[in-house]
Coordinates of C-alpha atoms in Angstrom, one line a residue:
M78 CA 5.8 8.7 -27.0
F79 CA 3.6 11.7 -26.4
M80 CA 6.2 14.1 -27.7
T81 CA 6.7 12.0 -30.8
C82 CA 3.0 12.2 -31.5
V83 CA 3.1 16.0 -30.9
T84 CA 5.9 16.3 -33.4
Q85 CA 4.0 14.2 -36.0
I86 CA 0.9 16.3 -35.6
Q87 CA 2.9 19.5 -35.8
R88 CA 4.5 18.4 -39.1
A89 CA 1.2 17.5 -40.5
N90 CA -0.3 20.8 -39.5
I91 CA 2.6 22.7 -41.1
A92 CA 2.2 20.7 -44.3
Q93 CA -1.5 21.9 -44.4
R94 CA -0.5 25.5 -43.7
A95 CA -1.0 26.6 -47.2
K96 CA -4.8 26.1 -46.8
F97 CA -4.9 28.7 -43.9
S98 CA -3.4 32.2 -43.4
M99 CA -3.7 32.0 -39.6
R100 CA -4.5 29.7 -36.7
I101 CA -6.0 31.2 -33.6
L102 CA -6.6 29.5 -30.2
H103 CA -9.3 31.0 -28.0
T104 CA -9.3 30.5 -24.3
S105 CA -10.5 32.4 -21.2
D106 CA -11.4 32.3 -17.5
W107 CA -8.2 30.6 -16.2
H108 CA -8.9 32.0 -12.7
L109 CA -5.3 31.3 -11.7
G110 CA -5.0 31.2 -7.9
Q111 CA -8.5 29.9 -7.4
S112 CA -9.2 27.5 -4.6
L113 CA -12.1 25.1 -4.2
S114 CA -13.3 25.5 -0.7
Q115 CA -10.0 25.5 1.2
F116 CA -8.1 23.4 -1.3
D117 CA -5.4 25.0 -3.5
R118 CA -5.7 24.2 -7.2
S119 CA -2.2 25.2 -8.4
F120 CA -1.6 21.6 -9.5
E121 CA -4.6 21.6 -11.8
H122 CA -3.7 25.0 -13.3
A123 CA -0.1 23.7 -13.8
Q124 CA -1.5 20.6 -15.6
F125 CA -3.7 22.8 -17.8
L126 CA -1.0 25.2 -18.7
A127 CA 1.4 22.4 -19.6
W128 CA -1.4 20.8 -21.8
L129 CA -2.1 24.2 -23.4
L130 CA 1.5 24.7 -24.3
D131 CA 1.8 21.3 -25.9
T132 CA -1.5 21.9 -27.8
L133 CA -0.2 25.3 -29.1
V134 CA 2.9 23.5 -30.5
A135 CA 1.0 20.5 -31.8
E136 CA -1.5 22.7 -33.6
A137 CA 1.1 25.2 -34.9
V138 CA -1.0 28.0 -33.5
D139 CA -0.2 31.6 -34.6
V140 CA -2.3 33.6 -32.1
L141 CA -3.4 32.8 -28.5
L142 CA -6.4 34.8 -27.3
I143 CA -7.1 35.0 -23.5
A144 CA -10.4 36.7 -23.0
G145 CA -10.3 37.8 -19.4
D146 CA -10.3 36.5 -15.8
V147 CA -6.7 35.5 -16.0
F148 CA -6.6 35.5 -12.2
D149 CA -9.3 34.6 -9.8
N150 CA -9.1 37.9 -7.8
S151 CA -7.8 41.4 -8.1
N152 CA -4.8 40.7 -5.7
P153 CA -3.4 37.4 -7.1
S154 CA -0.7 35.6 -5.1
A155 CA 2.9 35.5 -6.1
A156 CA 2.5 31.8 -7.0
A157 CA -0.5 32.6 -9.3
Q158 CA 1.5 35.4 -11.1
S159 CA 4.5 33.1 -11.4
Q160 CA 2.4 30.5 -13.1
L161 CA 1.3 33.0 -15.7
Y162 CA 4.7 34.4 -16.5
Q163 CA 6.4 31.0 -16.6
F164 CA 3.8 29.9 -19.1
L165 CA 4.3 33.1 -21.3
T166 CA 8.1 32.6 -21.2
A167 CA 7.8 28.9 -22.1
A168 CA 5.4 29.7 -24.9
R169 CA 7.9 32.2 -26.3
I170 CA 10.7 29.7 -26.2
R171 CA 8.8 26.9 -27.9
L172 CA 6.8 29.1 -30.3
P173 CA 9.0 32.1 -31.1
R174 CA 6.4 33.6 -33.5
L175 CA 3.4 33.1 -31.3
N176 CA 1.2 36.3 -30.8
I177 CA -0.5 36.5 -27.4
V178 CA -3.4 38.8 -26.7
M179 CA -4.6 38.9 -23.1
T180 CA -7.4 41.1 -21.7
A181 CA -8.7 41.8 -18.2
G182 CA -11.9 40.3 -16.9
N183 CA -14.1 41.4 -14.1
H184 CA -12.1 39.3 -11.6
D185 CA -8.8 41.0 -12.7
A186 CA -7.3 44.3 -11.5
P187 CA -6.9 46.1 -14.8
A188 CA -3.9 48.2 -13.8
R189 CA -2.2 45.3 -12.1
L190 CA -2.6 43.0 -15.1
E191 CA -1.3 45.7 -17.5
A192 CA 1.6 46.8 -15.3
P193 CA 4.2 44.4 -16.9
A194 CA 3.0 45.2 -20.5
P195 CA 6.4 46.7 -21.6
F196 CA 8.2 43.5 -20.6
L197 CA 5.5 41.2 -22.1
A198 CA 5.8 43.1 -25.4
L199 CA 9.3 41.5 -25.6
L200 CA 7.5 38.2 -25.8
D201 CA 5.0 39.3 -28.5
A202 CA 2.4 39.4 -25.7
V203 CA -0.1 42.2 -25.7
V204 CA -2.0 42.8 -22.4
I205 CA -4.9 45.2 -22.2
G206 CA -6.4 45.9 -18.8
L207 CA -7.7 49.4 -19.4
I208 CA -8.8 51.1 -22.6
G209 CA -7.1 54.3 -21.4
R210 CA -7.8 57.9 -22.4
A211 CA -6.1 60.1 -24.9
D212 CA -5.5 62.8 -22.2
P213 CA -6.0 61.2 -18.7
E214 CA -5.3 64.5 -16.8
H215 CA -8.3 66.2 -18.4
G216 CA -10.5 63.1 -18.7
S217 CA -10.8 63.3 -22.5
A218 CA -12.2 60.7 -24.8
V219 CA -11.1 57.1 -24.6
D220 CA -8.1 56.1 -26.7
L221 CA -9.2 53.1 -28.7
N222 CA -6.1 53.0 -31.0
R223 CA -4.1 51.1 -28.4
I224 CA -6.6 48.3 -28.1
V225 CA -6.7 47.6 -31.9
V226 CA -3.6 45.4 -32.3
P227 CA -2.1 43.6 -35.3
L228 CA -1.9 39.8 -35.5
K229 CA 1.0 38.3 -37.4
D230 CA 1.0 34.9 -39.2
H231 CA 3.8 32.3 -39.2
T232 CA 5.8 34.4 -41.7
G233 CA 5.7 37.5 -39.5
Q234 CA 3.3 39.3 -41.7
I235 CA 0.2 41.1 -40.4
A236 CA -2.8 38.8 -41.4
A237 CA -5.5 40.2 -39.1
W238 CA -6.4 42.9 -36.6
C239 CA -7.7 42.3 -33.1
I240 CA -10.1 44.5 -31.0
A241 CA -8.7 43.6 -27.6
M242 CA -11.5 44.9 -25.4
P243 CA -11.2 44.3 -21.7
F244 CA -14.0 44.1 -19.2
L245 CA -15.7 47.5 -19.3
R246 CA -16.8 49.4 -16.2
P247 CA -19.2 52.4 -16.2
S248 CA -16.2 54.9 -15.9
D249 CA -14.8 53.5 -19.1
L250 CA -17.8 54.3 -21.2
P251 CA -18.7 57.4 -23.2
R252 CA -22.0 59.2 -22.5
I253 CA -24.7 58.3 -24.9
D254 CA -27.6 60.9 -25.3
D255 CA -29.5 59.2 -28.1
L256 CA -30.0 55.5 -27.1
P257 CA -32.3 54.6 -30.1
S258 CA -29.4 55.4 -32.5
I259 CA -27.2 52.6 -31.0
E260 CA -28.2 49.1 -32.2
G261 CA -28.7 46.6 -29.4
A262 CA -28.5 49.2 -26.6
A263 CA -31.3 48.9 -24.0
D264 CA -29.7 51.3 -21.4
P265 CA -26.8 53.7 -21.1
Y266 CA -24.4 50.9 -20.1
A267 CA -25.1 48.8 -23.1
A268 CA -25.2 51.8 -25.3
G269 CA -21.7 52.9 -24.1
I270 CA -20.3 49.4 -24.8
A271 CA -21.9 49.2 -28.2
A272 CA -20.5 52.7 -29.1
L273 CA -16.9 51.6 -28.1
Y274 CA -17.0 48.4 -30.1
S275 CA -18.4 50.4 -33.1
Q276 CA -15.6 53.0 -32.8
A277 CA -12.9 50.3 -32.4
Y278 CA -14.3 48.5 -35.4
Q279 CA -14.0 51.6 -37.5
I280 CA -10.4 52.0 -36.4
A281 CA -9.7 48.4 -37.3
L282 CA -11.2 48.9 -40.7
S283 CA -9.0 51.9 -41.3
K284 CA -5.9 49.9 -40.3
R285 CA -6.4 46.7 -42.2
S286 CA -5.6 45.8 -45.8
A287 CA -7.7 43.8 -48.1
G288 CA -8.0 40.2 -47.0
Q289 CA -7.1 40.8 -43.4
A290 CA -9.6 39.6 -40.8
I291 CA -10.9 41.5 -37.8
I292 CA -11.2 39.6 -34.5
A293 CA -12.8 40.9 -31.4
L294 CA -12.5 40.0 -27.7
G295 CA -15.1 40.6 -25.1
H296 CA -15.5 39.8 -21.4
C297 CA -19.2 40.3 -20.8
Y298 CA -22.5 38.6 -20.5
I299 CA -24.2 38.4 -23.9
S300 CA -28.0 37.9 -23.9
G301 CA -28.9 34.3 -24.5
G302 CA -25.8 32.9 -22.8
T303 CA -26.1 30.2 -20.2
A304 CA -24.5 31.1 -16.9
S305 CA -22.9 28.8 -14.3
K306 CA -25.1 28.6 -11.2
D307 CA -22.5 28.9 -8.4
S308 CA -19.2 30.2 -9.8
E309 CA -19.7 33.2 -12.0
R310 CA -19.9 36.6 -10.4
R311 CA -22.8 38.6 -11.8
I312 CA -21.9 41.7 -13.9
V313 CA -24.7 44.0 -12.8
I314 CA -24.6 47.7 -13.7
G315 CA -27.7 49.6 -12.6
G316 CA -29.7 46.3 -12.6
S317 CA -28.7 45.4 -16.2
E318 CA -26.0 43.2 -17.4
A319 CA -27.0 41.3 -20.6
L320 CA -25.7 42.8 -23.8
S321 CA -26.9 42.2 -27.4
V322 CA -24.7 40.2 -29.7
N323 CA -25.5 43.0 -32.2
I324 CA -22.7 45.1 -30.6
F325 CA -20.3 43.1 -32.8
A326 CA -20.4 44.2 -36.4
P327 CA -21.2 41.5 -39.0
G328 CA -17.8 42.3 -40.6
I329 CA -16.0 40.9 -37.5
S330 CA -14.8 37.4 -38.5
Y331 CA -14.7 35.9 -35.0
V332 CA -15.7 37.1 -31.5
A333 CA -13.8 35.4 -28.6
L334 CA -15.9 35.8 -25.5
G335 CA -15.0 35.3 -21.8
H336 CA -16.9 35.3 -18.5
L337 CA -19.4 32.4 -18.9
H338 CA -17.8 29.1 -17.9
L339 CA -20.0 26.9 -20.1
A340 CA -18.6 26.7 -23.7
Q341 CA -21.4 27.8 -26.0
K342 CA -22.3 29.5 -29.3
I343 CA -24.4 32.7 -29.1
G344 CA -27.5 32.3 -31.2
G345 CA -26.1 29.2 -32.7
D346 CA -23.4 31.2 -34.5
P347 CA -20.1 29.3 -34.2
T348 CA -18.1 32.6 -34.9
R349 CA -19.6 34.3 -31.7
R350 CA -18.9 32.1 -28.8
Y351 CA -17.7 31.5 -25.2
C352 CA -14.9 28.9 -25.0
G353 CA -15.6 28.4 -21.3
S354 CA -13.3 27.9 -18.4
P355 CA -10.5 25.3 -18.5
L356 CA -11.3 24.0 -15.0
P357 CA -14.6 23.4 -13.3
M358 CA -14.9 26.3 -10.8
S359 CA -17.7 24.7 -8.8
F360 CA -19.7 21.5 -8.6
S361 CA -22.4 23.1 -10.8
E362 CA -19.8 22.7 -13.6
I363 CA -19.1 19.0 -13.0
D364 CA -20.6 17.9 -16.3
Y365 CA -19.2 20.8 -18.4
Q366 CA -17.1 19.8 -21.4
H367 CA -14.2 22.1 -20.8
Q368 CA -12.4 23.1 -24.0
V369 CA -10.4 25.6 -26.0
V370 CA -11.4 26.6 -29.5
L371 CA -9.1 26.5 -32.6
V372 CA -10.1 29.0 -35.4
E373 CA -8.6 28.8 -38.8
L374 CA -8.7 31.7 -41.2
A375 CA -8.1 32.0 -44.9
G376 CA -7.8 35.7 -45.5
E377 CA -10.7 37.3 -43.6
R378 CA -12.9 34.2 -43.8
V379 CA -13.2 31.7 -41.0
V380 CA -12.8 28.4 -42.8
N381 CA -12.8 26.0 -39.9
I382 CA -13.5 26.0 -36.1
R383 CA -12.6 23.0 -33.9
E384 CA -13.2 22.4 -30.3
I385 CA -10.4 20.8 -28.4
R386 CA -11.3 19.1 -25.1
I387 CA -9.2 19.8 -22.0
P388 CA -8.3 16.7 -20.0
R389 CA -9.5 16.9 -16.3
S390 CA -6.6 16.3 -14.0
V391 CA -8.6 16.0 -10.8
A392 CA -12.1 14.4 -10.6
L393 CA -15.2 15.9 -8.9
L394 CA -17.5 13.4 -7.2
C395 CA -21.0 13.8 -5.8
V396 CA -22.1 11.1 -3.4
P397 CA -24.9 10.3 -3.5
Q398 CA -25.6 11.6 -7.0
I399 CA -29.1 12.7 -5.7
A400 CA -29.6 13.6 -2.1
A401 CA -30.5 10.5 -0.1
P402 CA -31.5 9.9 3.6
L403 CA -28.7 9.9 6.0
A404 CA -28.3 6.2 6.5
E405 CA -28.2 5.6 2.7
A406 CA -25.8 8.5 2.1
L407 CA -23.4 7.2 4.8
A408 CA -23.6 3.7 3.3
Q409 CA -22.6 5.0 -0.1
L410 CA -19.7 6.9 1.4
Q411 CA -18.6 3.7 3.2
A412 CA -18.6 1.8 -0.1
L413 CA -16.6 4.4 -1.9
S414 CA -13.4 2.8 -3.3
L415 CA -10.7 5.1 -4.8
P416 CA -7.1 4.6 -5.8
E417 CA -4.4 6.1 -3.6
L418 CA -3.2 9.4 -5.0
P419 CA -1.0 12.3 -3.9
E420 CA -2.9 14.9 -2.0
A421 CA -3.1 17.4 -4.9
Q422 CA -4.6 14.8 -7.2
R423 CA -7.3 13.4 -4.9
P424 CA -10.9 13.9 -6.1
Y425 CA -13.0 16.7 -4.6
L426 CA -16.2 15.4 -2.9
L427 CA -19.6 16.9 -2.5
V428 CA -21.9 14.9 -0.1
R429 CA -25.7 15.2 -0.5
V430 CA -27.9 14.3 2.4
L431 CA -31.7 14.4 2.8
L432 CA -32.7 15.2 6.4
D433 CA -36.0 15.0 8.3
Q434 CA -34.5 16.5 11.4
P435 CA -31.3 18.4 12.5
E436 CA -28.2 16.2 12.7
P437 CA -25.6 18.0 14.9
E438 CA -23.1 15.2 14.4
L439 CA -23.5 15.0 10.6
R440 CA -20.1 16.4 9.7
A441 CA -18.4 14.3 12.3
Q442 CA -20.0 11.1 11.0
V443 CA -19.1 11.9 7.4
Q444 CA -15.5 12.8 8.3
A445 CA -15.1 9.6 10.3
I446 CA -16.0 7.5 7.3
L447 CA -13.7 9.5 5.0
A448 CA -10.8 9.5 7.3
E449 CA -8.9 6.7 5.5
K450 CA -10.2 7.4 2.0
P451 CA -8.1 9.4 -0.5
V452 CA -10.6 12.1 -1.2
R453 CA -11.1 15.8 -0.3
L454 CA -14.4 16.8 1.3
V455 CA -15.4 20.1 -0.1
R456 CA -19.0 20.5 1.1
I457 CA -21.9 18.6 2.8
E458 CA -25.1 19.8 1.1
T459 CA -28.3 19.1 3.1
S460 CA -31.9 19.3 2.0
R461 CA -35.0 18.7 3.9
L462 CA -37.8 16.1 3.8
Q463 CA -41.1 17.9 3.9
G464 CA -44.1 16.0 5.2
S465 CA -47.0 15.7 2.8
A466 CA -49.4 16.9 5.5
L467 CA -47.4 19.9 6.4
Q468 CA -49.6 23.0 6.6
A469 CA -48.5 26.5 5.8
A470 CA -47.6 28.4 8.9
P471 CA -50.0 31.3 9.7
Q472 CA -48.6 34.7 8.8
L473 CA -47.8 36.9 11.8
S474 CA -47.3 40.6 12.0
I475 CA -44.0 42.1 13.3
D476 CA -45.7 42.9 16.6
E477 CA -46.9 39.3 17.0
L478 CA -43.5 37.9 16.1
S479 CA -41.8 40.1 18.6
S480 CA -44.1 39.0 21.4
L481 CA -43.3 35.3 21.0
A482 CA -41.1 33.7 23.5
P483 CA -37.8 32.3 22.0
A484 CA -38.8 28.7 22.6
V485 CA -42.2 29.3 20.9
F486 CA -40.5 31.0 17.9
F487 CA -38.0 28.2 17.6
T488 CA -40.7 25.5 17.8
R489 CA -42.7 27.2 15.0
L490 CA -39.7 27.6 12.8
Y491 CA -38.6 24.0 13.4
Q492 CA -42.1 22.7 12.6
H493 CA -42.2 24.8 9.5
R494 CA -38.9 23.4 8.2
Y495 CA -39.2 19.8 9.3
G496 CA -42.9 19.1 9.4
A497 CA -42.9 18.0 13.1
A498 CA -42.3 19.5 16.5
P499 CA -38.8 19.4 17.9
T500 CA -38.0 16.5 20.3
E501 CA -37.6 17.3 23.9
E502 CA -33.8 16.8 23.7
I503 CA -33.6 19.4 20.9
L504 CA -35.8 21.9 22.7
N505 CA -33.8 21.5 25.9
A506 CA -30.6 22.1 24.0
F507 CA -32.1 25.3 22.5
T508 CA -33.3 26.5 25.9
E509 CA -29.8 26.0 27.4
L510 CA -28.3 27.9 24.4
V511 CA -30.6 30.9 25.0
A512 CA -29.8 30.9 28.8
F513 CA -26.1 30.8 28.0
S514 CA -26.4 33.8 25.6
Q515 CA -28.2 35.8 28.3
E516 CA -25.6 35.3 31.0

């Protein structure tokens, strides 16, 4: 039934082809090989890639753009690499004319990602990990010609040009002596990136014919973007990381950005956007609407942009939704009712507990309740109840702190955190621990 629907949609899309010169699908931040806590996520990535392949076929896509962070780390497992290459091979079989442009992100190892480029070229897949230099032995200027690549339409004719810019490190950038002359450049790092995009844009202009669009990829943090709280690695160069959207020339028809996991338009401009990650990378992304973006061109004009939601194959649960006292949190866990599922499909669980004193047996209590429930415990997040009458602890000098006996220091710290003195049982346990460490 599903394949029948896919075929019908594909036929309808082909029938409408005359309205558009090219269809581009924008995706990024796959993070293949990522695990959530100790749990492997290869099942979720496999489900996403299968869905993506069907979507490419159903939408009669001409170009797939992958804007960095293909892998979760610089030394991806054999299984993660296999997932990528199996997908690329399947895409070639099902869509023989599909162009694929893939760039490195800050999580990727540039040279490792680019190593199979000669083989991937046989699949009409371009992979750019490094911008490279015209004469590497003598450290000469960067070679931007190799990152300006043609994009072909369904007839095999060049319909657009792509600036396939990977994540840029300081060593990739030219030296800029006159910062005020570079628009949107607040420091040497931003100025270097702006200069490279400007130079690459000029190359694209020289290559294109009338009516051919210019598309740009970027894996970076654009000022005004909303970052994910727990899962995105900061890109900090000399204390600065935010780049101006003005580094992209107005003549660039569409900018496909990667790095931020929340799908968003920069400055409200639908042609400058992050598509977001396909999977939630942490519980801070539990409410994100994960998606890919379909861009339709008529000549060099963007005539339609459509967001396509990605189905979530494994649920993320927070119990309680808001941190609650221990007894209430345990009661909600006890009442949790879930259908039986295979291990790889069981929901991930974050438990939130509000404490007014230490609970050494907290994890054991939670695990005992969950022992027979088809769920995977990722984390127990604790927060503290603070008494309304809690007074600020007096500030002490380093000498005064060093003169405190361990039990006194522990008592003051405990009182500061929990608003009451430790019980005799807790204090005795601390004293035994100190004595044991000194033996």
